[in-house]
mmCIF file of C-alpha atoms in Angstrom:
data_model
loop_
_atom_site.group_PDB
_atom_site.id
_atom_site.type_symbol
_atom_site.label_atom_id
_atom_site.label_comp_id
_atom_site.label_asym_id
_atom_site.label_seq_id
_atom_site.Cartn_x
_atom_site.Cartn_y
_atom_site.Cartn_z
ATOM 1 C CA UNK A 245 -20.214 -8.702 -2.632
ATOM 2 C CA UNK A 246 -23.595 -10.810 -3.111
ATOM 3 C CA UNK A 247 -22.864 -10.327 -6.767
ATOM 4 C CA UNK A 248 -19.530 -12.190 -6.758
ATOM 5 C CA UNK A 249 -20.550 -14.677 -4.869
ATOM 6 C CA UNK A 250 -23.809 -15.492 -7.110
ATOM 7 C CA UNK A 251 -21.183 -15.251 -10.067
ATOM 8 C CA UNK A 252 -19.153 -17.810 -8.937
ATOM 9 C CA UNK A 253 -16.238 -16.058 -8.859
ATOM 10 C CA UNK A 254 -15.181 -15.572 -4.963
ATOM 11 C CA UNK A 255 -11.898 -17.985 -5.365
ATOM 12 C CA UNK A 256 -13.443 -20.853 -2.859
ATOM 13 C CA UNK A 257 -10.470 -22.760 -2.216
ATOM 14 C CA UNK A 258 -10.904 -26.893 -1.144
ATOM 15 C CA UNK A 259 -11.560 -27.505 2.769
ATOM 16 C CA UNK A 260 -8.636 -29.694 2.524
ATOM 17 C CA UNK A 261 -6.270 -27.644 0.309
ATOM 18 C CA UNK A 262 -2.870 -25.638 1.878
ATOM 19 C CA UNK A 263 -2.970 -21.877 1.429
ATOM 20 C CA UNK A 264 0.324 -21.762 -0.908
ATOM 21 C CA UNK A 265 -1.358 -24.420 -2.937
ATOM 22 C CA UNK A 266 -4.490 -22.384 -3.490
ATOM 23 C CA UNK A 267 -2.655 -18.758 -4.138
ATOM 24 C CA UNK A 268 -0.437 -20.553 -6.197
ATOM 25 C CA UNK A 269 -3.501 -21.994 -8.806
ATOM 26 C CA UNK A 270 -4.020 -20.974 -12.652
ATOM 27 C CA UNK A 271 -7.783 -20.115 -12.006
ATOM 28 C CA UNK A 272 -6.349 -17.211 -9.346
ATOM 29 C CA UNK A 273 -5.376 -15.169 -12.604
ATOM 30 C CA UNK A 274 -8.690 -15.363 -13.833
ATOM 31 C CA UNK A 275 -10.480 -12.140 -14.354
ATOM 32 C CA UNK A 276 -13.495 -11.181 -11.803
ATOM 33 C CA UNK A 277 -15.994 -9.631 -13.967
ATOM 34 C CA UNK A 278 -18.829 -8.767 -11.739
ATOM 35 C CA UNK A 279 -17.303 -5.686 -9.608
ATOM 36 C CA UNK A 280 -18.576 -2.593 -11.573
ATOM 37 C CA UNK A 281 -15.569 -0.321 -12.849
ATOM 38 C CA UNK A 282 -13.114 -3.442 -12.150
ATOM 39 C CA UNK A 283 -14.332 -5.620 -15.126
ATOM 40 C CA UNK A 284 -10.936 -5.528 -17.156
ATOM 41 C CA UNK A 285 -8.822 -5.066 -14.056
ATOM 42 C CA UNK A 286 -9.545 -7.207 -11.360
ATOM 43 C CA UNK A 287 -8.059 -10.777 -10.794
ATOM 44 C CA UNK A 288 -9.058 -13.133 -7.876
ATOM 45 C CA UNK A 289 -5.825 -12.639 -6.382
ATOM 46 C CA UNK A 290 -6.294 -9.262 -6.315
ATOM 47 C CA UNK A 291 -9.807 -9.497 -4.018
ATOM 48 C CA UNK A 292 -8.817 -9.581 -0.243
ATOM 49 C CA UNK A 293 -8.144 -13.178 1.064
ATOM 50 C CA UNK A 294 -10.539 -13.391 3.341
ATOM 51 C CA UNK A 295 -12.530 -14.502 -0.014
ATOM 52 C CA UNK A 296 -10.786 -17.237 -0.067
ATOM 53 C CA UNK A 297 -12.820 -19.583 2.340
ATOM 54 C CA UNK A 298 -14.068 -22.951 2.265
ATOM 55 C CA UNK A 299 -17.583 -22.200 2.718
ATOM 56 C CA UNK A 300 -20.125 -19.024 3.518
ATOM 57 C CA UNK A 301 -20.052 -19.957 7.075
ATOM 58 C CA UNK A 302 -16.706 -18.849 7.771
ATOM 59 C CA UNK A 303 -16.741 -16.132 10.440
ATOM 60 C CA UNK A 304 -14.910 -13.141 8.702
ATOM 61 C CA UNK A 305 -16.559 -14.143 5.382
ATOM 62 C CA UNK A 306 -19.910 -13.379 7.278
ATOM 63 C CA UNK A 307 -19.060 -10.404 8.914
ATOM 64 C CA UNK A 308 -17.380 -8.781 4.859
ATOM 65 C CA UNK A 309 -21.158 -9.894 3.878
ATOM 66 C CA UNK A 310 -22.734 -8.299 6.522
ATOM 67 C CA UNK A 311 -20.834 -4.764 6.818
ATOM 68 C CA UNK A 312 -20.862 -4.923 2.830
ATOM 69 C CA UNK A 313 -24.564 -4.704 3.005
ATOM 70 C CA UNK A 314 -24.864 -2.261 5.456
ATOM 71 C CA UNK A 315 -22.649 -0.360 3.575
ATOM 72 C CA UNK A 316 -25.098 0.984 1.414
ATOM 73 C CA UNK A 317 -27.618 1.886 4.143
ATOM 74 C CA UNK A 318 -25.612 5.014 5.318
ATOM 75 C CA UNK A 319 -26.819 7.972 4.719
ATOM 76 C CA UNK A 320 -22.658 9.351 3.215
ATOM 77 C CA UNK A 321 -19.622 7.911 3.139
ATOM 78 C CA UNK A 322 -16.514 9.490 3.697
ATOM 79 C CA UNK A 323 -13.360 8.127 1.659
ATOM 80 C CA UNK A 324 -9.633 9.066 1.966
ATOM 81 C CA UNK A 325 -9.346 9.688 -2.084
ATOM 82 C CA UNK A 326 -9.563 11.770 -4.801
ATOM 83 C CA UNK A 327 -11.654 12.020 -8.142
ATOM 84 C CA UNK A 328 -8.752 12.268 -10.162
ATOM 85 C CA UNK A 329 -7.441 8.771 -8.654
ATOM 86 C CA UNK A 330 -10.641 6.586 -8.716
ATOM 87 C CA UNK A 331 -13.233 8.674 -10.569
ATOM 88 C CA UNK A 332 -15.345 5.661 -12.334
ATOM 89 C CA UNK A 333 -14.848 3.718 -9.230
ATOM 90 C CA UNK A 334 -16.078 6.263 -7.265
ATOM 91 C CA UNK A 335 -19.230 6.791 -9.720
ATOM 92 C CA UNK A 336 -20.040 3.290 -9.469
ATOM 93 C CA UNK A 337 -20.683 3.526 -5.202
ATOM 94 C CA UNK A 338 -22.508 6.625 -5.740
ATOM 95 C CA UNK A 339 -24.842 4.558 -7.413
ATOM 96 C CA UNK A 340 -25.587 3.190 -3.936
ATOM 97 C CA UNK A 341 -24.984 5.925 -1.740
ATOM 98 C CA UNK A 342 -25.497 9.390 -3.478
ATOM 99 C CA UNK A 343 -24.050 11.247 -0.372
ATOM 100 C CA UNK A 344 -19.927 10.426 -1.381
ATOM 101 C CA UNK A 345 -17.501 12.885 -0.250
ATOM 102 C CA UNK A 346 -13.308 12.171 -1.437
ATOM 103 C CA UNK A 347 -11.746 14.491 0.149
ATOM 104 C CA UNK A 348 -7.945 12.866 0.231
ATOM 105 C CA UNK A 349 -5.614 12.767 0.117
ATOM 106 C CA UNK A 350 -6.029 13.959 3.953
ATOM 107 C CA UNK A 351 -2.753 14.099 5.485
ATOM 108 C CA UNK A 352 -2.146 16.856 2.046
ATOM 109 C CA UNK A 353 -5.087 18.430 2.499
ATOM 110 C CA UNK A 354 -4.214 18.913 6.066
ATOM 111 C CA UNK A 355 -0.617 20.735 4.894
ATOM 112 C CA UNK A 356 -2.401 22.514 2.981
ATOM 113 C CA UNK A 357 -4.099 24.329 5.202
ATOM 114 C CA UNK A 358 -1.708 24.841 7.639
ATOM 115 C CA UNK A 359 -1.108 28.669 7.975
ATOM 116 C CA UNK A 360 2.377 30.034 6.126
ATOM 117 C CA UNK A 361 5.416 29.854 8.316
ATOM 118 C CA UNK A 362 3.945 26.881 10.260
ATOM 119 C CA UNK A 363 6.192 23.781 10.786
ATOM 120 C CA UNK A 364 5.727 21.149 8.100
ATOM 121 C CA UNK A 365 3.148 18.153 8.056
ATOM 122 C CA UNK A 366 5.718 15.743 7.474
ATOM 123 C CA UNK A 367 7.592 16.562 10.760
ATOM 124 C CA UNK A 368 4.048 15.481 12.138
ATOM 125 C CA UNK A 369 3.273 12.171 13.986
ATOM 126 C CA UNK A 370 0.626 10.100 15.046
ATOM 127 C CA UNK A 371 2.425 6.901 15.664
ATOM 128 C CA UNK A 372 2.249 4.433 18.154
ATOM 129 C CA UNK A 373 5.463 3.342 18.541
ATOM 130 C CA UNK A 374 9.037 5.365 18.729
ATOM 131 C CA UNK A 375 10.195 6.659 15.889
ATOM 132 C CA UNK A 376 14.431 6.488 15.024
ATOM 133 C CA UNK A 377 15.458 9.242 13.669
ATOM 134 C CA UNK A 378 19.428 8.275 13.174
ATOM 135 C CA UNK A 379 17.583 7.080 9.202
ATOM 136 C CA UNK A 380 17.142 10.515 8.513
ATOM 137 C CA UNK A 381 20.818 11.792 9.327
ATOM 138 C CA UNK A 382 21.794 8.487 6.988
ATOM 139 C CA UNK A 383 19.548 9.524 4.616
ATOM 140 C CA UNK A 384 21.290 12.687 4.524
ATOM 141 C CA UNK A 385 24.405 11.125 3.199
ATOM 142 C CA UNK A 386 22.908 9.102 0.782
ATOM 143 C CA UNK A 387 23.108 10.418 -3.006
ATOM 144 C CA UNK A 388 19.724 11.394 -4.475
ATOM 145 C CA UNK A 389 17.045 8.923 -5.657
ATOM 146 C CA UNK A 390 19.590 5.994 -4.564
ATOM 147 C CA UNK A 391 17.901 4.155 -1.468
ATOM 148 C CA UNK A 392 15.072 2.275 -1.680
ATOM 149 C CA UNK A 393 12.359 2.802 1.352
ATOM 150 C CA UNK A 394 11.402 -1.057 2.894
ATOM 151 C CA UNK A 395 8.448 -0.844 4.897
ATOM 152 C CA UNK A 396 5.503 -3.206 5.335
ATOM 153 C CA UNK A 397 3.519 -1.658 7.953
ATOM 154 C CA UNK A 398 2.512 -1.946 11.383
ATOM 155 C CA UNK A 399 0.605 -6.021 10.882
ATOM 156 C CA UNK A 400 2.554 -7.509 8.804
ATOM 157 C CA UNK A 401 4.217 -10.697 10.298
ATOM 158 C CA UNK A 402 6.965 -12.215 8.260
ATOM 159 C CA UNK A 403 8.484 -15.813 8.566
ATOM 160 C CA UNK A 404 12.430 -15.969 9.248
ATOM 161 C CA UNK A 405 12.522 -17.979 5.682
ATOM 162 C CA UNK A 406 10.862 -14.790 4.133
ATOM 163 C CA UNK A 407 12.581 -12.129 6.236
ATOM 164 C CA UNK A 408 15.986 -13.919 4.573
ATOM 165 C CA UNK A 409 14.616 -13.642 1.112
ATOM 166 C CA UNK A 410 13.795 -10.285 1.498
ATOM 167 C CA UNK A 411 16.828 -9.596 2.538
ATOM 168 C CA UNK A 412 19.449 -11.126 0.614
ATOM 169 C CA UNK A 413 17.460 -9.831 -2.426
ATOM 170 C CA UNK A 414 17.776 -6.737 -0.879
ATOM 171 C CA UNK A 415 21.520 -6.777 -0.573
ATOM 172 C CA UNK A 416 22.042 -8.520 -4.212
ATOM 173 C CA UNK A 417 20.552 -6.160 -5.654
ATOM 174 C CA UNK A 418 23.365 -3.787 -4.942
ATOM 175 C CA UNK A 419 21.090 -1.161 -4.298
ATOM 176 C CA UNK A 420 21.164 1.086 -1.404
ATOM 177 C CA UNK A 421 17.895 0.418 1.803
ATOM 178 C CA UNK A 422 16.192 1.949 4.671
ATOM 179 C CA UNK A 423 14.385 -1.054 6.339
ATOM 180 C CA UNK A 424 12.029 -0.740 9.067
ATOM 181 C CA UNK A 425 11.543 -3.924 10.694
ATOM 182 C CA UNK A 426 9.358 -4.331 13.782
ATOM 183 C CA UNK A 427 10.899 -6.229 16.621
ATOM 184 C CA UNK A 428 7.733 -8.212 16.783
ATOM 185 C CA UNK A 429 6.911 -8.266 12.534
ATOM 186 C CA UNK A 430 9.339 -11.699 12.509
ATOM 187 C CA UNK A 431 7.830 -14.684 13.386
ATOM 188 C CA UNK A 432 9.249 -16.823 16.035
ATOM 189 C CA UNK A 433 11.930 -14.174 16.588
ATOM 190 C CA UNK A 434 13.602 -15.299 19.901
ATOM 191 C CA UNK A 435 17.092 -15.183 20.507
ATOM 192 C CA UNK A 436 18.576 -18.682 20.159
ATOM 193 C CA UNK A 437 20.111 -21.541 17.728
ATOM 194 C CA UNK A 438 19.078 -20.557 14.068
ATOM 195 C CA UNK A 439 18.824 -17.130 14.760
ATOM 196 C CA UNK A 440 22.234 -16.092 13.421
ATOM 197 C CA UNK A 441 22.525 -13.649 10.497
ATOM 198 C CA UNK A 442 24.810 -14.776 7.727
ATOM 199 C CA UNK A 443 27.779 -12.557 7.135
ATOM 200 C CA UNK A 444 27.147 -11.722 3.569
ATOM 201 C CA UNK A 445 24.175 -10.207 4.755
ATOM 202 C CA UNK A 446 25.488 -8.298 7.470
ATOM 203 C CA UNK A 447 28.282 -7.392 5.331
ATOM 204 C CA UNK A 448 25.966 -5.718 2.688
ATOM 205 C CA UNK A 449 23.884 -3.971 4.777
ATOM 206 C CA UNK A 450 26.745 -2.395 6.644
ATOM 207 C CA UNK A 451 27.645 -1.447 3.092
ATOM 208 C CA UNK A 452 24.548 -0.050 1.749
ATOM 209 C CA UNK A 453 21.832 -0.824 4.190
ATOM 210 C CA UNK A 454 20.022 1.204 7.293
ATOM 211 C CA UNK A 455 17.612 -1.073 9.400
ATOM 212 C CA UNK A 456 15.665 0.430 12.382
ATOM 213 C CA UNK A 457 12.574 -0.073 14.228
ATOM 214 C CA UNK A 458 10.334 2.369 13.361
ATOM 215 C CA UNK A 459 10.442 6.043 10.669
ATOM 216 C CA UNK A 460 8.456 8.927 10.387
ATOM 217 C CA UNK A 461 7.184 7.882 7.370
ATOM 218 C CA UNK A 462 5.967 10.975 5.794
ATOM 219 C CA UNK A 463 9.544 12.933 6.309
ATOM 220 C CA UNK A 464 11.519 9.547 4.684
ATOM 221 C CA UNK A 465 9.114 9.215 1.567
ATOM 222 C CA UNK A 466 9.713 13.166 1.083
ATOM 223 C CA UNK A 467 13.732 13.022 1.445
ATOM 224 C CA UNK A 468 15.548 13.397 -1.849
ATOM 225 C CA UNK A 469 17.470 10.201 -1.228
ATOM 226 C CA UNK A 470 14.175 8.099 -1.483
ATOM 227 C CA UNK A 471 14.058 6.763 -5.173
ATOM 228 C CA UNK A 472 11.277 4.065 -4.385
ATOM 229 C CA UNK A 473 8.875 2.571 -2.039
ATOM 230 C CA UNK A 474 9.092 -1.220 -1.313
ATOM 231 C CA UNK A 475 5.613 -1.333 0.501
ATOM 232 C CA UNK A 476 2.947 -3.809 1.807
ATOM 233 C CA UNK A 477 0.500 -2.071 -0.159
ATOM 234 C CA UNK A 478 -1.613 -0.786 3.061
ATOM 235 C CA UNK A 479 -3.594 2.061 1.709
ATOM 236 C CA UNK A 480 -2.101 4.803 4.238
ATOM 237 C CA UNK A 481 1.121 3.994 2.614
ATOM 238 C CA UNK A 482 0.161 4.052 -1.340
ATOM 239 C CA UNK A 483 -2.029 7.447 -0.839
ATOM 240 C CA UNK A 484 0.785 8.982 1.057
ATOM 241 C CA UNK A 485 3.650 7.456 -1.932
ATOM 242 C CA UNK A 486 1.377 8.614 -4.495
ATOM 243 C CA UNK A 487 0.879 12.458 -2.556
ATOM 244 C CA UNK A 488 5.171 12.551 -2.741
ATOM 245 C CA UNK A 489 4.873 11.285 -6.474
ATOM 246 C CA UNK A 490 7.039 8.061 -5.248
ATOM 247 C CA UNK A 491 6.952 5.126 -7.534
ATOM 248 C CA UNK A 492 6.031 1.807 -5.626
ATOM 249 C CA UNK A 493 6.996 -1.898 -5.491
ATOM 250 C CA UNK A 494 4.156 -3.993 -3.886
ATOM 251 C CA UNK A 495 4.350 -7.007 -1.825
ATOM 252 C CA UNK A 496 0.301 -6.983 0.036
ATOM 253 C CA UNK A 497 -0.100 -8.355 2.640
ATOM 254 C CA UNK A 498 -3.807 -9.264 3.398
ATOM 255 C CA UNK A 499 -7.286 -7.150 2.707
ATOM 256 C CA UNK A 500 -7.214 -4.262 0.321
ATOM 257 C CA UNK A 501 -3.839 -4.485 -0.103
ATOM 258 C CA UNK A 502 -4.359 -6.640 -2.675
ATOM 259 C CA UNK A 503 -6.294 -4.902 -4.581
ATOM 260 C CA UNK A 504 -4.112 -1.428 -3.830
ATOM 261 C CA UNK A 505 -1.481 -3.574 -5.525
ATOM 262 C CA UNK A 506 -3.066 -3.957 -8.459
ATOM 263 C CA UNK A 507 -4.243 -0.507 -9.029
ATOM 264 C CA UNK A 508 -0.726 0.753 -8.616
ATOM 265 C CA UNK A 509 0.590 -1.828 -10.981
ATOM 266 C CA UNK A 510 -2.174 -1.759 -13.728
ATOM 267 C CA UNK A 511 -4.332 1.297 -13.487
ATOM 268 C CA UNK A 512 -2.020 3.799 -12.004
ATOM 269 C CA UNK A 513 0.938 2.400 -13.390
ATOM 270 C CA UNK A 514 3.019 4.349 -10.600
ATOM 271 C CA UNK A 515 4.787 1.037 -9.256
ATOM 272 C CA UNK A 516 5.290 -2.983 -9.493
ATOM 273 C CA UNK A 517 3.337 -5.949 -8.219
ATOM 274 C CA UNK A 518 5.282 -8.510 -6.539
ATOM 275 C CA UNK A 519 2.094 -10.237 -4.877
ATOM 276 C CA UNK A 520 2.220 -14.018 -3.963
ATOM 277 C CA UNK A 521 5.139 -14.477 -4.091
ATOM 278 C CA UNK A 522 8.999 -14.164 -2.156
ATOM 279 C CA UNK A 523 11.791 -15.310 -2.793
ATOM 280 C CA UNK A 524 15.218 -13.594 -3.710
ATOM 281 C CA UNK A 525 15.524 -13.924 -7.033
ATOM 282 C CA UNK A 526 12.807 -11.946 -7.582
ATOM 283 C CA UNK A 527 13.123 -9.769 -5.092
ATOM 284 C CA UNK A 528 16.729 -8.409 -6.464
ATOM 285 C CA UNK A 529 15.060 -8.482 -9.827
ATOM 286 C CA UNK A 530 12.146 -6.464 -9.038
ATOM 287 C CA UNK A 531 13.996 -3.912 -7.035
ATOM 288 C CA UNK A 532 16.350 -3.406 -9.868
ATOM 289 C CA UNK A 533 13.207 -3.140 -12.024
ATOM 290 C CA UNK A 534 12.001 -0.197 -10.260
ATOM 291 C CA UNK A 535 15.194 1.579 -9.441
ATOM 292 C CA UNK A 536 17.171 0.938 -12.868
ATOM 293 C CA UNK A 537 14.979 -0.423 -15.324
ATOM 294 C CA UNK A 538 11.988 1.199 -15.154
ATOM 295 C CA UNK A 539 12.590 3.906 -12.755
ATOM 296 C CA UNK A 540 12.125 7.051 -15.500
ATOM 297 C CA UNK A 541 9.122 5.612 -16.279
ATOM 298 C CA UNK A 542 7.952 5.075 -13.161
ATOM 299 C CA UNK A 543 9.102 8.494 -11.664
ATOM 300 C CA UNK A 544 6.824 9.976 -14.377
ATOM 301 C CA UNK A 545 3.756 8.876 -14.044
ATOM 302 C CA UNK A 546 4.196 9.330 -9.951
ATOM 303 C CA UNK A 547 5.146 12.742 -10.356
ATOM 304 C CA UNK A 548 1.915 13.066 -12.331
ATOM 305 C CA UNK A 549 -0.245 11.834 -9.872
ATOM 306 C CA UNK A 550 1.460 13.760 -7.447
ATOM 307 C CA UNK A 551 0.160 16.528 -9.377
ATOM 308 C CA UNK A 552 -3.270 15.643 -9.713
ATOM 309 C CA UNK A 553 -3.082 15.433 -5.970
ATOM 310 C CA UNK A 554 -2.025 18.965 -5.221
ATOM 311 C CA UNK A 555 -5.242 20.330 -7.862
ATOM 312 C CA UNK A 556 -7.700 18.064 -5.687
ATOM 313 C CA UNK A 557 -6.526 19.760 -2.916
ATOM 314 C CA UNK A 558 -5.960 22.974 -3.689
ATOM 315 C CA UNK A 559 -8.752 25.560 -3.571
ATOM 316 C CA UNK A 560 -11.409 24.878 -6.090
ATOM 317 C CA UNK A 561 -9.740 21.357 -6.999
ATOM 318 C CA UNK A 562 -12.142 18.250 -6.118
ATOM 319 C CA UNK A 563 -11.282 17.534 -2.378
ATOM 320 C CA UNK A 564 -11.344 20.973 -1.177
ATOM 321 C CA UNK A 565 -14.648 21.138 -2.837
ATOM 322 C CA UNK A 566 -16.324 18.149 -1.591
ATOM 323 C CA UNK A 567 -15.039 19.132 2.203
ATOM 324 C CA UNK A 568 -17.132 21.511 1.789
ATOM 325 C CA UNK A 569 -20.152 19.676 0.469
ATOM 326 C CA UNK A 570 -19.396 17.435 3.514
ATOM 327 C CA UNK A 571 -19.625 20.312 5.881
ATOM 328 C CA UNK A 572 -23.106 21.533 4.407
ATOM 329 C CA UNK A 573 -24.031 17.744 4.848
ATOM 330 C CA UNK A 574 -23.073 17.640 8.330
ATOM 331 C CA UNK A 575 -24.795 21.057 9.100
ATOM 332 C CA UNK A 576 -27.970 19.948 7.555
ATOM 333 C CA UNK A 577 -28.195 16.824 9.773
ATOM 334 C CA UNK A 578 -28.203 19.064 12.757
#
């Protein structure tokens, strides 16, 4: 992190300046070139936005800096990837801390091992809040590869203005949707004067559309009537997408997942980068994109990587073998 901020290239905006103004400036597509193994890929607005500061003294700023530097004093790091997926990334930290185990993705790995006979991982849950399972009885009537999967996580908080966008591009795009919206992900959601849905919209979700609170996520991105993954970009979300071999369209949120974005976009080439912006025009254009347009493209290279994840994970692949190396570590510390 020291090294981007001695470059100059940590997007600093004005003490003075709006955040739309500054995510919305020419010099944000400018390419960071001082993050090893991201020199050709990286843009600011692809670094997390809590870069984006007036000054050093800001409090999360510090605390990146800090936990950055202490980073490298561990004696291993554990990350939720594979070789296959971020190899000269991943060459690049072990430069700084030798003792790197991948051993994602882990939620796989974990099927994996689960004895023969025994109830899938995907029917499997860890979440905090109640899941509605009506979406997978109307996923069950929907044709194959024809709905497109909304979800933007468990933090995301979306403005009414952008919640509308969303959704009329949503419904214009004549495409069929599972949405999971939060009760609490809208912002100033209180029942009231303004709060009224226009009928087109409820008309063309009744039509095509499937909203609820909360999925199990894992069992909808493996349903045959998924076709694509309209995500925040959160990295428990584009390891699991990429595990199904799902192709993605990224709106990030905050943190890594803007740089998660950009990696499916550019590197992987397994989805879309929406980032920065929302509004319905684009929205309906970009969902078309990766449902119609693009989509045997797309489905391609996802199915790939979905490959690549079931050899990392499989005995002898990369992440079964570096589980072990992490076990020896752990034993050895004993």
């Amino acid at each position: 992190m020291q090294e981007i901020i001695d470059a100059g290239e940590v997007p600093l905006k004005g003490k003075n300046e709006d955040k739309m103004t500054y995510w919305k400036k020419k010099e944000m597509d400018m390419m960071v070139t001082s993050v090893p193994g991201m020199e050709k890929v990286l843009r600011r607005r692809d670094i997390p936005r809590s870069l984006g500061v007036a000054n050093g003294d800001d409090p999360t700023f510090k605390t990146m800096k800090t936990d950055t530097k202490r980073t490298v004093e561990a004696c291993g790091l554990i990350l939720n990837t594979f070789e296959d997926l971020e190899g000269p990334i991943l060459d690049e930290i072990r430069k700084h801390i030798p003792n790197l185990y991948s051993i994602g993705p882990i939620h796989e790995a974990r099927l994996e091992s689960e004895p023969e006979g025994m109830e899938s991982s995907h029917n499997h849950s860890s979440s905090l809040w109640e899941e509605d399972r009506r979406c997978i009885a109307w996923l069950d009537s929907q044709p194959t590869s024809s709905v497109i999967y909304v979800s933007f996580g468990s933090m995301t908080i979306l403005t009414r203005d952008e919640l509308l966008e969303f959704w009329y591009g949503l419904v214009n795009s004549g495409h069929r949707f599972l949405w999971v919206m939060r009760p609490e992900s809208i912002m100033g959601n209180e029942s009231g004067n303004g709060n009224e849905i226009p009928v087109e919209l409820e008309e063309g979700t009744k039509s095509r559309g499937c909203m609820v609170g909360w999925v199990p996520q894992q069992e909808v991105l493996a349903h045959p009537a998924i076709g694509a993954f309209f995500t925040h970009s959160g990295w428990n979300s584009t390891i699991e997408s990429i595990a199904i071999g799902l192709p993605m369209l990224c709106w990030a949120y905050f943190a890594d997942q803007m740089t998660n974005s950009r990696f499916v976009s550019e590197v992987w080439k397994v989805g879309l980068d929406m980032k920065d912006t929302c509004n319905r025009i684009t929205v309906e254009k970009m969902v078309k994109e990766v449902m119609d347009v693009r989509r045997d493209e797309l489905s391609e290279r996802a199915h790939s990587m979905a490959m690549l994840v079931r050899k990392a994970i499989s005995k002898g692949g990369t992440s079964y073998l570096n589980l072990n190396l992490l076990i020896e570590f752990l034993k050895s510390m004993v």
